Coordinates of C-alpha atoms in Angstrom, one line a residue:
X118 CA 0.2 6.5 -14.8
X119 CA -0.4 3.1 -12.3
X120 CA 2.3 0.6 -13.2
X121 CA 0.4 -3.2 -13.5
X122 CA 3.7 -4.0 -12.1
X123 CA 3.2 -5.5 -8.7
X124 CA 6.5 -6.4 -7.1
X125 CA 9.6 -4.5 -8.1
X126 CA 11.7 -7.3 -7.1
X127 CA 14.6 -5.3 -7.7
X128 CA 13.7 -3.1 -5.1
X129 CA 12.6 -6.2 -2.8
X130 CA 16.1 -8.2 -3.5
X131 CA 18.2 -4.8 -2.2
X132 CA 16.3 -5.0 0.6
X133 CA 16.8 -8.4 1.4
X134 CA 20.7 -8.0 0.6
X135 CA 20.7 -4.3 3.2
X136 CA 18.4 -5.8 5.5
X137 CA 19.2 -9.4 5.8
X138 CA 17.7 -11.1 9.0
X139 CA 16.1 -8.1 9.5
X140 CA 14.2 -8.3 5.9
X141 CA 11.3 -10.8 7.6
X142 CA 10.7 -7.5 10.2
X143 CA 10.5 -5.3 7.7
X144 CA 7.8 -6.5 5.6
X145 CA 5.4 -7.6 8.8
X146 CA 5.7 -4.5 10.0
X147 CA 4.7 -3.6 6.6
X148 CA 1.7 -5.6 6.6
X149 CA 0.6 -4.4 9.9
X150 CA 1.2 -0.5 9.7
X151 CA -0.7 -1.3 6.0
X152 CA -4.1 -2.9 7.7
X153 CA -4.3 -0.2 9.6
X154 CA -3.6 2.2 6.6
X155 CA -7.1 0.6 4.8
X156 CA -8.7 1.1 7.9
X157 CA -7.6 5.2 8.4
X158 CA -9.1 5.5 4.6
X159 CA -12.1 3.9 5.6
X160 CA -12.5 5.9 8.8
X161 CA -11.7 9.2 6.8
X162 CA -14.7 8.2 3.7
X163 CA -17.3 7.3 6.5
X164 CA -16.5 10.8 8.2
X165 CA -16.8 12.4 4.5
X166 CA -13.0 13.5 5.7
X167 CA -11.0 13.9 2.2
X168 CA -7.9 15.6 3.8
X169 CA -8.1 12.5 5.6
X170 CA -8.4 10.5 2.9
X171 CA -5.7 12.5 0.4
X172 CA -2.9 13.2 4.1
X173 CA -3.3 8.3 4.4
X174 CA -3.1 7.8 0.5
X175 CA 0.0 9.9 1.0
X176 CA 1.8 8.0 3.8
X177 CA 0.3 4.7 2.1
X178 CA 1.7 5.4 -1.2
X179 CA 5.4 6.4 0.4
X180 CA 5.1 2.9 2.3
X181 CA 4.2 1.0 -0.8
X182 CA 6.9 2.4 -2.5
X183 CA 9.7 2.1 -0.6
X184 CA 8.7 -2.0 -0.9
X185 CA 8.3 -2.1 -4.2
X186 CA 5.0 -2.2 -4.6
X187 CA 4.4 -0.2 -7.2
X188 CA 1.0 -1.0 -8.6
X189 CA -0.5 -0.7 -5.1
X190 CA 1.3 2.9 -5.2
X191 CA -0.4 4.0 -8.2
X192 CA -3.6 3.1 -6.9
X193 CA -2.6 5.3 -3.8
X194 CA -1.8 8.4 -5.7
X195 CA -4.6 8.2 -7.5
X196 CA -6.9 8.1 -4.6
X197 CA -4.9 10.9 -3.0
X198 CA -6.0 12.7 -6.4
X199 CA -8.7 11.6 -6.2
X200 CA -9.6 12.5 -3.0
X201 CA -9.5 16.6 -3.7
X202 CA -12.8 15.8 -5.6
X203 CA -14.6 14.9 -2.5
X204 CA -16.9 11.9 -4.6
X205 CA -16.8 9.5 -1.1
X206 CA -18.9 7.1 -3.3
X207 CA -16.1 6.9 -5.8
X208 CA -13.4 6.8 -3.0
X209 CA -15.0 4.0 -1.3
X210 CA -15.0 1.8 -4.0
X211 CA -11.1 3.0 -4.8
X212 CA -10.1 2.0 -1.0
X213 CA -11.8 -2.0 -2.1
X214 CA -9.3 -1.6 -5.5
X215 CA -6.8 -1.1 -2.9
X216 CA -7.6 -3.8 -0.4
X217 CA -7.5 -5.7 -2.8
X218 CA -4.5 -5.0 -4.5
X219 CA -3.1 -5.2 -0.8
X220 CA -4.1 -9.0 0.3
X221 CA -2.3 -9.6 -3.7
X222 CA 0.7 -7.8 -2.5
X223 CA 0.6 -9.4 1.3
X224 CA 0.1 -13.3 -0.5
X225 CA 3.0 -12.7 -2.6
X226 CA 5.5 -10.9 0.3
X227 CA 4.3 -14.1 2.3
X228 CA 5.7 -16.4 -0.6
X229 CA 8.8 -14.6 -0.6
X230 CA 9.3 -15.0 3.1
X231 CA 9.0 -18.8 3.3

């Protein structure tokens, strides 16, 4: 089931409080290795590669979690499910569901950092 939860802001506030200074670092980082996440999953539907697909839902989902994004987790587990069906159509579309969830995410990380 995909939680319409998007921040777990418990999970973001123990961060902050283990992290401290550090915190800012974290989720840029974050944002960076994620761009280039969206851009494996793309690479991987183009070259009709669903291991691909399924092995950077995977990591993707682990790095969503471990911020506290858990909506944009969901929608990573499903299209590592989703990925053993080999529909590239349908998977396309699912990687724009997660982009999009993503900039949502990144806009409201951002507003946490100011």
């Amino acid at each position: 089931m995909i939680s319409d939860q998007h921040l777990d802001y418990d999970v973001i506030n123990t961060l902050k409080d283990i992290m401290e200074d550090d915190f800012r670092f974290l989720v840029e980082t974050y944002f960076q290795d994620s761009h280039s996440r969206i851009s494996t999953l793309r690479n991987a539907v183009a070259i009709k590669d669903s291991d691909g697909v399924r092995r950077a839902a995977h990591s993707f989902k682990g790095s969503c979690s471990n911020l506290g994004a858990l909506h944009l987790a969901g929608l990573c587990a499903a299209l590592e499910r989703d990925s053993l069906q080999e529909n590239f159509a349908v998977l396309g579309s699912s990687i724009d569901v997660v982009e999009n969830e993503f900039a949502l995410v990144q806009k409201m990380l951002q507003e946490i950092l100011i």
